[in-house]
Amino acid sequence: MTGSPGRGRVGRAPGRRSGAAEVTRSCLDRVHGAGPDSYACCVIETSGLTRRFGPLTAVAGLDLRVAPGELYGFLGPNGAGKTTTLRMLAGLLRPHAGRIRLAGIDPAEEPRRARSRTGFVPDTPPLYEHLTGRQHLGLVASLYGVPPAARDARAVDLLEAFGLAERADELIKGYSHGMRKKLHLAAVLLTRPRVLLLDEPTTGLDPRSARVLKDLLQEFCDRGGTVLLSTHLLDTAERICHRVGILDHGRLLAEGEVGALLAGGAHGTLEDVFLRLTGEGSETSHAGPGPG
């Protein structure tokens, strides 16, 4: 197991909130409630988590602990095992060995209960293309039992926050990749999960939407939610993540608060630490990416 998770904020700018942050605070007051729920000590916990694809071990004995209110970033080169780990946590892949607990639930024993507390956003989101954006949110809200009296107001808030309000009554099949990702993010937040699992969440987003998402995630964590995201954008991880883990060949090479990782190495940026640990860009870097 890893050590006790740090809870200090890393890189949040002091002073007044941005306009986007004010919108997201109002939005999450509706979507997530006024305060954090009471969770166990670790909301995400894995022990010895392992997954193989034929002869390739994509994730090898991963021990991970993420606390309530924490935004944890997974960093790693292509094929490091990030997506595979997220898919196992989301219940889409069965591990070959090891144990998972999400909000105190074993997904292998109670898959439906675990899924009801978890929101997963893959890099390519699954959507109902012959519905409008607004209809899609309504359908997802119904499937997750969001009360009718609350769902419309929440949907309006989320559509506005992500800049989708003017296109909400158009069919999804006409949406760009970025719009689809924003709609799926809105749908996941609408269900009020305790845990968010995000695979490259800012890919395809315009700068404004990326900023809105960062503010939403920070407010989500402030209210007791927990986020595990993968990203290749090291500057984003350095700014918004409380802790990061650097994954390569399915193994966790290092983890900790960003400041501690920087202080413990001989290099000045998270990118330098990442490149030194993974060997990316050097002649000793591994040859080809495997799954996730």
PDB file of C-alpha atoms in Angstrom:
ATOM      1  CA  MET A   1       0.000   0.000   0.000  1.00  0.00           C
ATOM      2  CA  THR A   2       1.016   3.565  -0.503  1.00  0.00           C
ATOM      3  CA  GLY A   3       1.315   6.080   2.309  1.00  0.00           C
ATOM      4  CA  SER A   4      -1.486   8.239   3.591  1.00  0.00           C
ATOM      5  CA  PRO A   5      -2.785  10.548   0.862  1.00  0.00           C
ATOM      6  CA  GLY A   6      -1.959  14.242   1.074  1.00  0.00           C
ATOM      7  CA  ARG A   7      -4.895  16.578   1.173  1.00  0.00           C
ATOM      8  CA  GLY A   8      -3.272  19.973   0.522  1.00  0.00           C
ATOM      9  CA  ARG A   9      -4.215  21.857  -2.611  1.00  0.00           C
ATOM     10  CA  VAL A  10      -1.532  22.150  -5.282  1.00  0.00           C
ATOM     11  CA  GLY A  11      -1.394  25.067  -7.645  1.00  0.00           C
ATOM     12  CA  ARG A  12      -4.775  26.685  -7.022  1.00  0.00           C
ATOM     13  CA  ALA A  13      -4.439  30.381  -7.717  1.00  0.00           C
ATOM     14  CA  PRO A  14      -5.167  32.648  -4.755  1.00  0.00           C
ATOM     15  CA  GLY A  15      -7.542  35.565  -4.793  1.00  0.00           C
ATOM     16  CA  ARG A  16     -10.895  36.005  -6.505  1.00  0.00           C
ATOM     17  CA  ARG A  17     -12.595  33.174  -8.347  1.00  0.00           C
ATOM     18  CA  SER A  18     -12.936  33.384 -12.098  1.00  0.00           C
ATOM     19  CA  GLY A  19     -16.353  33.913 -13.700  1.00  0.00           C
ATOM     20  CA  ALA A  20     -16.281  30.266 -14.772  1.00  0.00           C
ATOM     21  CA  ALA A  21     -15.676  29.220 -11.164  1.00  0.00           C
ATOM     22  CA  GLU A  22     -18.713  31.202  -9.995  1.00  0.00           C
ATOM     23  CA  VAL A  23     -20.881  29.437 -12.597  1.00  0.00           C
ATOM     24  CA  THR A  24     -19.588  26.021 -11.561  1.00  0.00           C
ATOM     25  CA  ARG A  25     -20.098  26.714  -7.842  1.00  0.00           C
ATOM     26  CA  SER A  26     -23.787  27.507  -8.489  1.00  0.00           C
ATOM     27  CA  CYS A  27     -24.037  24.477 -10.762  1.00  0.00           C
ATOM     28  CA  LEU A  28     -22.563  22.060  -8.234  1.00  0.00           C
ATOM     29  CA  ASP A  29     -24.685  23.456  -5.401  1.00  0.00           C
ATOM     30  CA  ARG A  30     -27.588  21.988  -7.374  1.00  0.00           C
ATOM     31  CA  VAL A  31     -25.811  18.920  -8.716  1.00  0.00           C
ATOM     32  CA  HIS A  32     -23.775  17.710  -5.756  1.00  0.00           C
ATOM     33  CA  GLY A  33     -25.486  19.211  -2.729  1.00  0.00           C
ATOM     34  CA  ALA A  34     -24.308  21.716  -0.163  1.00  0.00           C
ATOM     35  CA  GLY A  35     -21.709  19.602   1.625  1.00  0.00           C
ATOM     36  CA  PRO A  36     -19.699  16.380   1.513  1.00  0.00           C
ATOM     37  CA  ASP A  37     -21.208  13.059   2.448  1.00  0.00           C
ATOM     38  CA  SER A  38     -19.575  10.895   5.081  1.00  0.00           C
ATOM     39  CA  TYR A  39     -17.212   8.506   3.324  1.00  0.00           C
ATOM     40  CA  ALA A  40     -14.745   5.918   4.459  1.00  0.00           C
ATOM     41  CA  CYS A  41     -11.087   6.818   4.921  1.00  0.00           C
ATOM     42  CA  CYS A  42     -10.230   5.787   1.341  1.00  0.00           C
ATOM     43  CA  VAL A  43     -12.808   6.131  -1.407  1.00  0.00           C
ATOM     44  CA  ILE A  44     -10.689   4.356  -4.031  1.00  0.00           C
ATOM     45  CA  GLU A  45      -8.509   1.474  -2.897  1.00  0.00           C
ATOM     46  CA  THR A  46      -6.738  -1.245  -4.865  1.00  0.00           C
ATOM     47  CA  SER A  47      -4.446  -3.986  -3.637  1.00  0.00           C
ATOM     48  CA  GLY A  48      -2.294  -6.087  -5.972  1.00  0.00           C
ATOM     49  CA  LEU A  49      -4.449  -5.118  -8.958  1.00  0.00           C
ATOM     50  CA  THR A  50      -3.327  -7.024 -12.055  1.00  0.00           C
ATOM     51  CA  ARG A  51      -4.620  -7.348 -15.611  1.00  0.00           C
ATOM     52  CA  ARG A  52      -3.086  -9.235 -18.533  1.00  0.00           C
ATOM     53  CA  PHE A  53      -3.789  -9.281 -22.259  1.00  0.00           C
ATOM     54  CA  GLY A  54      -2.309 -12.533 -23.518  1.00  0.00           C
ATOM     55  CA  PRO A  55       1.412 -12.469 -22.694  1.00  0.00           C
ATOM     56  CA  LEU A  56       1.351  -8.726 -21.891  1.00  0.00           C
ATOM     57  CA  THR A  57       0.805  -7.598 -18.310  1.00  0.00           C
ATOM     58  CA  ALA A  58      -0.914  -4.221 -18.656  1.00  0.00           C
ATOM     59  CA  VAL A  59      -1.282  -3.583 -14.903  1.00  0.00           C
ATOM     60  CA  ALA A  60       1.053  -5.326 -12.463  1.00  0.00           C
ATOM     61  CA  GLY A  61       0.213  -5.490  -8.761  1.00  0.00           C
ATOM     62  CA  LEU A  62      -1.087  -1.923  -8.425  1.00  0.00           C
ATOM     63  CA  ASP A  63      -1.622  -0.649  -4.867  1.00  0.00           C
ATOM     64  CA  LEU A  64      -3.528   2.623  -4.804  1.00  0.00           C
ATOM     65  CA  ARG A  65      -5.354   4.698  -2.188  1.00  0.00           C
ATOM     66  CA  VAL A  66      -7.308   7.883  -2.916  1.00  0.00           C
ATOM     67  CA  ALA A  67      -8.996   9.849  -0.135  1.00  0.00           C
ATOM     68  CA  PRO A  68     -12.345  11.669  -0.008  1.00  0.00           C
ATOM     69  CA  GLY A  69     -12.090  15.104  -1.569  1.00  0.00           C
ATOM     70  CA  GLU A  70      -8.904  14.250  -3.454  1.00  0.00           C
ATOM     71  CA  LEU A  71      -8.116  14.867  -7.117  1.00  0.00           C
ATOM     72  CA  TYR A  72      -5.541  12.249  -8.111  1.00  0.00           C
ATOM     73  CA  GLY A  73      -3.808  12.327 -11.494  1.00  0.00           C
ATOM     74  CA  PHE A  74      -2.486   9.276 -13.339  1.00  0.00           C
ATOM     75  CA  LEU A  75       0.478  10.124 -15.567  1.00  0.00           C
ATOM     76  CA  GLY A  76       2.246   7.771 -17.929  1.00  0.00           C
ATOM     77  CA  PRO A  77       3.249   7.140 -21.541  1.00  0.00           C
ATOM     78  CA  ASN A  78       0.956   5.400 -24.017  1.00  0.00           C
ATOM     79  CA  GLY A  79       0.505   1.788 -22.974  1.00  0.00           C
ATOM     80  CA  ALA A  80       1.421   2.450 -19.341  1.00  0.00           C
ATOM     81  CA  GLY A  81      -1.808   0.915 -17.984  1.00  0.00           C
ATOM     82  CA  LYS A  82      -3.775   4.068 -17.152  1.00  0.00           C
ATOM     83  CA  THR A  83      -6.875   3.323 -19.232  1.00  0.00           C
ATOM     84  CA  THR A  84      -6.832  -0.349 -18.247  1.00  0.00           C
ATOM     85  CA  THR A  85      -6.814   0.645 -14.572  1.00  0.00           C
ATOM     86  CA  LEU A  86      -9.713   3.060 -15.048  1.00  0.00           C
ATOM     87  CA  ARG A  87     -11.724   0.430 -16.923  1.00  0.00           C
ATOM     88  CA  MET A  88     -11.201  -2.075 -14.113  1.00  0.00           C
ATOM     89  CA  LEU A  89     -12.293   0.492 -11.534  1.00  0.00           C
ATOM     90  CA  ALA A  90     -15.364   1.272 -13.649  1.00  0.00           C
ATOM     91  CA  GLY A  91     -16.283  -2.423 -13.788  1.00  0.00           C
ATOM     92  CA  LEU A  92     -15.724  -2.762 -17.543  1.00  0.00           C
ATOM     93  CA  LEU A  93     -12.747  -5.122 -17.205  1.00  0.00           C
ATOM     94  CA  ARG A  94     -12.240  -7.897 -14.680  1.00  0.00           C
ATOM     95  CA  PRO A  95      -8.848  -7.966 -12.963  1.00  0.00           C
ATOM     96  CA  HIS A  96      -6.922 -11.225 -13.120  1.00  0.00           C
ATOM     97  CA  ALA A  97      -5.678 -10.681  -9.574  1.00  0.00           C
ATOM     98  CA  GLY A  98      -6.037  -8.206  -6.762  1.00  0.00           C
ATOM     99  CA  ARG A  99      -8.823  -6.334  -5.046  1.00  0.00           C
ATOM    100  CA  ILE A 100     -10.802  -3.130  -5.621  1.00  0.00           C
ATOM    101  CA  ARG A 101     -12.967  -1.126  -3.239  1.00  0.00           C
ATOM    102  CA  LEU A 102     -14.943   1.947  -4.303  1.00  0.00           C
ATOM    103  CA  ALA A 103     -16.650   3.971  -1.557  1.00  0.00           C
ATOM    104  CA  GLY A 104     -16.429   0.881   0.638  1.00  0.00           C
ATOM    105  CA  ILE A 105     -17.955  -1.428  -1.995  1.00  0.00           C
ATOM    106  CA  ASP A 106     -16.356  -4.406  -3.707  1.00  0.00           C
ATOM    107  CA  PRO A 107     -17.438  -4.059  -7.382  1.00  0.00           C
ATOM    108  CA  ALA A 108     -16.980  -7.794  -7.947  1.00  0.00           C
ATOM    109  CA  GLU A 109     -19.560  -8.560  -5.239  1.00  0.00           C
ATOM    110  CA  GLU A 110     -21.927  -5.601  -5.761  1.00  0.00           C
ATOM    111  CA  PRO A 111     -21.414  -4.325  -9.329  1.00  0.00           C
ATOM    112  CA  ARG A 112     -24.684  -2.392  -9.613  1.00  0.00           C
ATOM    113  CA  ARG A 113     -24.208  -0.646  -6.279  1.00  0.00           C
ATOM    114  CA  ALA A 114     -20.629   0.271  -7.194  1.00  0.00           C
ATOM    115  CA  ARG A 115     -21.681   1.642 -10.596  1.00  0.00           C
ATOM    116  CA  SER A 116     -24.391   3.767  -8.971  1.00  0.00           C
ATOM    117  CA  ARG A 117     -21.677   5.630  -7.065  1.00  0.00           C
ATOM    118  CA  THR A 118     -19.216   5.953  -9.930  1.00  0.00           C
ATOM    119  CA  GLY A 119     -19.118   8.161 -13.009  1.00  0.00           C
ATOM    120  CA  PHE A 120     -16.776   7.051 -15.810  1.00  0.00           C
ATOM    121  CA  VAL A 121     -15.852   9.302 -18.731  1.00  0.00           C
ATOM    122  CA  PRO A 122     -13.843   7.449 -21.411  1.00  0.00           C
ATOM    123  CA  ASP A 123     -11.816   9.222 -24.069  1.00  0.00           C
ATOM    124  CA  THR A 124     -14.546   8.430 -26.645  1.00  0.00           C
ATOM    125  CA  PRO A 125     -17.889   8.777 -24.844  1.00  0.00           C
ATOM    126  CA  PRO A 126     -20.885   6.526 -25.643  1.00  0.00           C
ATOM    127  CA  LEU A 127     -23.940   8.624 -26.510  1.00  0.00           C
ATOM    128  CA  TYR A 128     -27.390   8.119 -28.037  1.00  0.00           C
ATOM    129  CA  GLU A 129     -26.813   9.898 -31.354  1.00  0.00           C
ATOM    130  CA  HIS A 130     -30.466  10.103 -32.403  1.00  0.00           C
ATOM    131  CA  LEU A 131     -31.435  12.038 -29.289  1.00  0.00           C
ATOM    132  CA  THR A 132     -30.868  15.714 -28.687  1.00  0.00           C
ATOM    133  CA  GLY A 133     -28.393  16.750 -26.017  1.00  0.00           C
ATOM    134  CA  ARG A 134     -31.217  17.724 -23.680  1.00  0.00           C
ATOM    135  CA  GLN A 135     -33.050  14.427 -24.269  1.00  0.00           C
ATOM    136  CA  HIS A 136     -29.856  12.487 -23.560  1.00  0.00           C
ATOM    137  CA  LEU A 137     -29.440  14.204 -20.203  1.00  0.00           C
ATOM    138  CA  GLY A 138     -33.078  13.484 -19.373  1.00  0.00           C
ATOM    139  CA  LEU A 139     -32.662   9.804 -20.243  1.00  0.00           C
ATOM    140  CA  VAL A 140     -29.517   9.420 -18.144  1.00  0.00           C
ATOM    141  CA  ALA A 141     -31.177  11.215 -15.225  1.00  0.00           C
ATOM    142  CA  SER A 142     -34.149   8.826 -15.431  1.00  0.00           C
ATOM    143  CA  LEU A 143     -31.913   5.745 -15.550  1.00  0.00           C
ATOM    144  CA  TYR A 144     -30.053   6.897 -12.430  1.00  0.00           C
ATOM    145  CA  GLY A 145     -33.179   7.905 -10.540  1.00  0.00           C
ATOM    146  CA  VAL A 146     -32.521  11.644 -10.392  1.00  0.00           C
ATOM    147  CA  PRO A 147     -35.767  13.190  -9.055  1.00  0.00           C
ATOM    148  CA  PRO A 148     -37.796  14.854 -11.857  1.00  0.00           C
ATOM    149  CA  ALA A 149     -38.174  18.048  -9.827  1.00  0.00           C
ATOM    150  CA  ALA A 150     -34.395  18.513  -9.754  1.00  0.00           C
ATOM    151  CA  ARG A 151     -33.195  17.096 -13.066  1.00  0.00           C
ATOM    152  CA  ASP A 152     -34.338  19.936 -15.349  1.00  0.00           C
ATOM    153  CA  ALA A 153     -32.680  22.669 -13.292  1.00  0.00           C
ATOM    154  CA  ARG A 154     -29.476  20.654 -12.988  1.00  0.00           C
ATOM    155  CA  ALA A 155     -29.445  19.912 -16.707  1.00  0.00           C
ATOM    156  CA  VAL A 156     -29.868  23.599 -17.542  1.00  0.00           C
ATOM    157  CA  ASP A 157     -27.007  24.518 -15.201  1.00  0.00           C
ATOM    158  CA  LEU A 158     -24.668  21.934 -16.724  1.00  0.00           C
ATOM    159  CA  LEU A 159     -25.548  22.772 -20.322  1.00  0.00           C
ATOM    160  CA  GLU A 160     -24.870  26.422 -19.548  1.00  0.00           C
ATOM    161  CA  ALA A 161     -21.604  25.673 -17.745  1.00  0.00           C
ATOM    162  CA  PHE A 162     -20.250  23.691 -20.703  1.00  0.00           C
ATOM    163  CA  GLY A 163     -21.474  26.138 -23.351  1.00  0.00           C
ATOM    164  CA  LEU A 164     -23.970  23.661 -24.817  1.00  0.00           C
ATOM    165  CA  ALA A 165     -27.213  25.513 -24.076  1.00  0.00           C
ATOM    166  CA  GLU A 166     -27.649  26.879 -27.609  1.00  0.00           C
ATOM    167  CA  ARG A 167     -27.124  23.431 -29.168  1.00  0.00           C
ATOM    168  CA  ALA A 168     -29.013  21.409 -26.550  1.00  0.00           C
ATOM    169  CA  ASP A 169     -32.012  20.747 -28.812  1.00  0.00           C
ATOM    170  CA  GLU A 170     -29.956  19.528 -31.779  1.00  0.00           C
ATOM    171  CA  LEU A 171     -29.311  15.839 -32.473  1.00  0.00           C
ATOM    172  CA  ILE A 172     -26.098  14.499 -30.956  1.00  0.00           C
ATOM    173  CA  LYS A 173     -25.047  12.966 -34.287  1.00  0.00           C
ATOM    174  CA  GLY A 174     -24.218  16.514 -35.424  1.00  0.00           C
ATOM    175  CA  TYR A 175     -21.993  17.249 -32.405  1.00  0.00           C
ATOM    176  CA  SER A 176     -18.217  17.553 -32.658  1.00  0.00           C
ATOM    177  CA  HIS A 177     -15.937  15.314 -30.558  1.00  0.00           C
ATOM    178  CA  GLY A 178     -15.456  18.102 -28.033  1.00  0.00           C
ATOM    179  CA  MET A 179     -19.202  18.706 -27.728  1.00  0.00           C
ATOM    180  CA  ARG A 180     -19.818  14.995 -27.231  1.00  0.00           C
ATOM    181  CA  LYS A 181     -17.252  14.856 -24.465  1.00  0.00           C
ATOM    182  CA  LYS A 182     -18.773  17.894 -22.749  1.00  0.00           C
ATOM    183  CA  LEU A 183     -22.252  16.366 -22.966  1.00  0.00           C
ATOM    184  CA  HIS A 184     -21.043  13.097 -21.464  1.00  0.00           C
ATOM    185  CA  LEU A 185     -19.289  14.980 -18.659  1.00  0.00           C
ATOM    186  CA  ALA A 186     -22.547  16.839 -18.002  1.00  0.00           C
ATOM    187  CA  ALA A 187     -24.501  13.562 -17.967  1.00  0.00           C
ATOM    188  CA  VAL A 188     -22.095  11.964 -15.500  1.00  0.00           C
ATOM    189  CA  LEU A 189     -22.184  14.973 -13.163  1.00  0.00           C
ATOM    190  CA  LEU A 190     -25.985  14.988 -13.376  1.00  0.00           C
ATOM    191  CA  THR A 191     -26.099  11.557 -11.699  1.00  0.00           C
ATOM    192  CA  ARG A 192     -24.302  12.870  -8.588  1.00  0.00           C
ATOM    193  CA  PRO A 193     -21.587  10.211  -8.321  1.00  0.00           C
ATOM    194  CA  ARG A 194     -19.260   9.942  -5.348  1.00  0.00           C
ATOM    195  CA  VAL A 195     -16.334   8.978  -7.572  1.00  0.00           C
ATOM    196  CA  LEU A 196     -15.340  10.355 -10.979  1.00  0.00           C
ATOM    197  CA  LEU A 197     -13.058   8.290 -13.231  1.00  0.00           C
ATOM    198  CA  LEU A 198     -11.876  10.405 -16.163  1.00  0.00           C
ATOM    199  CA  ASP A 199      -9.757   9.203 -19.086  1.00  0.00           C
ATOM    200  CA  GLU A 200      -7.997  12.175 -20.742  1.00  0.00           C
ATOM    201  CA  PRO A 201     -10.938  14.471 -19.879  1.00  0.00           C
ATOM    202  CA  THR A 202      -9.565  17.650 -21.489  1.00  0.00           C
ATOM    203  CA  THR A 203      -8.796  16.077 -24.884  1.00  0.00           C
ATOM    204  CA  GLY A 204     -10.911  17.799 -27.542  1.00  0.00           C
ATOM    205  CA  LEU A 205     -12.063  20.609 -25.255  1.00  0.00           C
ATOM    206  CA  ASP A 206     -11.627  24.263 -26.159  1.00  0.00           C
ATOM    207  CA  PRO A 207      -9.734  26.407 -23.597  1.00  0.00           C
ATOM    208  CA  ARG A 208     -12.915  27.817 -22.022  1.00  0.00           C
ATOM    209  CA  SER A 209     -14.471  24.378 -21.561  1.00  0.00           C
ATOM    210  CA  ALA A 210     -11.209  22.982 -20.192  1.00  0.00           C
ATOM    211  CA  ARG A 211     -11.183  25.783 -17.614  1.00  0.00           C
ATOM    212  CA  VAL A 212     -14.823  25.130 -16.715  1.00  0.00           C
ATOM    213  CA  LEU A 213     -14.039  21.429 -16.262  1.00  0.00           C
ATOM    214  CA  LYS A 214     -11.095  22.179 -13.975  1.00  0.00           C
ATOM    215  CA  ASP A 215     -13.288  24.449 -11.851  1.00  0.00           C
ATOM    216  CA  LEU A 216     -16.054  21.821 -11.752  1.00  0.00           C
ATOM    217  CA  LEU A 217     -13.599  19.154 -10.605  1.00  0.00           C
ATOM    218  CA  GLN A 218     -12.153  21.357  -7.880  1.00  0.00           C
ATOM    219  CA  GLU A 219     -15.631  22.249  -6.605  1.00  0.00           C
ATOM    220  CA  PHE A 220     -16.672  18.576  -6.818  1.00  0.00           C
ATOM    221  CA  CYS A 221     -13.737  17.644  -4.586  1.00  0.00           C
ATOM    222  CA  ASP A 222     -14.452  20.536  -2.213  1.00  0.00           C
ATOM    223  CA  ARG A 223     -17.863  18.923  -1.619  1.00  0.00           C
ATOM    224  CA  GLY A 224     -16.337  15.559  -0.747  1.00  0.00           C
ATOM    225  CA  GLY A 225     -16.259  13.944  -4.186  1.00  0.00           C
ATOM    226  CA  THR A 226     -13.209  12.013  -5.342  1.00  0.00           C
ATOM    227  CA  VAL A 227     -11.593  12.213  -8.785  1.00  0.00           C
ATOM    228  CA  LEU A 228      -9.115   9.889 -10.476  1.00  0.00           C
ATOM    229  CA  LEU A 229      -8.076  11.124 -13.903  1.00  0.00           C
ATOM    230  CA  SER A 230      -5.511  10.174 -16.496  1.00  0.00           C
ATOM    231  CA  THR A 231      -3.816  12.865 -18.515  1.00  0.00           C
ATOM    232  CA  HIS A 232      -0.809  13.422 -20.734  1.00  0.00           C
ATOM    233  CA  LEU A 233      -0.975  17.181 -20.046  1.00  0.00           C
ATOM    234  CA  LEU A 234       1.617  17.508 -17.319  1.00  0.00           C
ATOM    235  CA  ASP A 235       1.036  21.222 -16.770  1.00  0.00           C
ATOM    236  CA  THR A 236      -2.653  20.508 -16.127  1.00  0.00           C
ATOM    237  CA  ALA A 237      -1.773  17.808 -13.598  1.00  0.00           C
ATOM    238  CA  GLU A 238       0.727  20.117 -11.915  1.00  0.00           C
ATOM    239  CA  ARG A 239      -1.909  22.837 -11.506  1.00  0.00           C
ATOM    240  CA  ILE A 240      -5.012  20.953 -10.377  1.00  0.00           C
ATOM    241  CA  CYS A 241      -4.066  17.567  -8.893  1.00  0.00           C
ATOM    242  CA  HIS A 242      -3.538  17.135  -5.169  1.00  0.00           C
ATOM    243  CA  ARG A 243      -1.381  14.074  -5.843  1.00  0.00           C
ATOM    244  CA  VAL A 244      -0.110  12.347  -8.955  1.00  0.00           C
ATOM    245  CA  GLY A 245       1.050   8.820  -9.680  1.00  0.00           C
ATOM    246  CA  ILE A 246       3.502   8.054 -12.480  1.00  0.00           C
ATOM    247  CA  LEU A 247       2.703   4.734 -14.137  1.00  0.00           C
ATOM    248  CA  ASP A 248       4.839   2.803 -16.636  1.00  0.00           C
ATOM    249  CA  HIS A 249       4.680  -0.815 -17.820  1.00  0.00           C
ATOM    250  CA  GLY A 250       1.716  -1.271 -15.484  1.00  0.00           C
ATOM    251  CA  ARG A 251       3.690  -0.350 -12.359  1.00  0.00           C
ATOM    252  CA  LEU A 252       3.483   2.700 -10.139  1.00  0.00           C
ATOM    253  CA  LEU A 253       6.966   4.239 -10.282  1.00  0.00           C
ATOM    254  CA  ALA A 254       6.305   7.173  -7.962  1.00  0.00           C
ATOM    255  CA  GLU A 255       3.439   9.042  -6.361  1.00  0.00           C
ATOM    256  CA  GLY A 256       2.927  11.973  -4.058  1.00  0.00           C
ATOM    257  CA  GLU A 257       2.007  15.616  -3.877  1.00  0.00           C
ATOM    258  CA  VAL A 258       3.400  17.499  -6.841  1.00  0.00           C
ATOM    259  CA  GLY A 259       5.548  19.736  -4.637  1.00  0.00           C
ATOM    260  CA  ALA A 260       7.057  16.732  -2.863  1.00  0.00           C
ATOM    261  CA  LEU A 261       7.891  15.001  -6.152  1.00  0.00           C
ATOM    262  CA  LEU A 262       9.575  18.146  -7.419  1.00  0.00           C
ATOM    263  CA  ALA A 263      11.501  18.651  -4.180  1.00  0.00           C
ATOM    264  CA  GLY A 264      12.662  15.039  -4.134  1.00  0.00           C
ATOM    265  CA  GLY A 265      14.182  15.093  -7.616  1.00  0.00           C
ATOM    266  CA  ALA A 266      17.044  16.879  -9.262  1.00  0.00           C
ATOM    267  CA  HIS A 267      14.802  18.527 -11.868  1.00  0.00           C
ATOM    268  CA  GLY A 268      12.606  21.587 -11.729  1.00  0.00           C
ATOM    269  CA  THR A 269       9.315  20.576 -13.382  1.00  0.00           C
ATOM    270  CA  LEU A 270       6.875  17.701 -13.298  1.00  0.00           C
ATOM    271  CA  GLU A 271       7.745  17.041 -16.940  1.00  0.00           C
ATOM    272  CA  ASP A 272      11.404  16.568 -15.975  1.00  0.00           C
ATOM    273  CA  VAL A 273      10.472  14.132 -13.195  1.00  0.00           C
ATOM    274  CA  PHE A 274       8.148  12.243 -15.546  1.00  0.00           C
ATOM    275  CA  LEU A 275      10.754  11.924 -18.302  1.00  0.00           C
ATOM    276  CA  ARG A 276      13.450  10.839 -15.877  1.00  0.00           C
ATOM    277  CA  LEU A 277      11.279   8.100 -14.348  1.00  0.00           C
ATOM    278  CA  THR A 278       9.759   6.748 -17.564  1.00  0.00           C
ATOM    279  CA  GLY A 279      12.749   7.182 -19.880  1.00  0.00           C
ATOM    280  CA  GLU A 280      10.490   8.831 -22.466  1.00  0.00           C
ATOM    281  CA  GLY A 281      12.458  10.469 -25.249  1.00  0.00           C
ATOM    282  CA  SER A 282      15.637   8.541 -24.455  1.00  0.00           C
ATOM    283  CA  GLU A 283      17.207   5.660 -26.331  1.00  0.00           C
ATOM    284  CA  THR A 284      16.287   3.348 -23.449  1.00  0.00           C
ATOM    285  CA  SER A 285      12.571   4.082 -23.721  1.00  0.00           C
ATOM    286  CA  HIS A 286      10.407   1.002 -24.263  1.00  0.00           C
ATOM    287  CA  ALA A 287       9.572   0.195 -27.848  1.00  0.00           C
ATOM    288  CA  GLY A 288       5.843  -0.007 -28.265  1.00  0.00           C
ATOM    289  CA  PRO A 289       2.666   0.818 -26.403  1.00  0.00           C
ATOM    290  CA  GLY A 290       0.489  -1.925 -25.038  1.00  0.00           C
ATOM    291  CA  PRO A 291      -3.122  -1.614 -23.920  1.00  0.00           C
ATOM    292  CA  GLY A 292      -4.019   1.482 -21.907  1.00  0.00           C
TER     293      GLY A 292
END
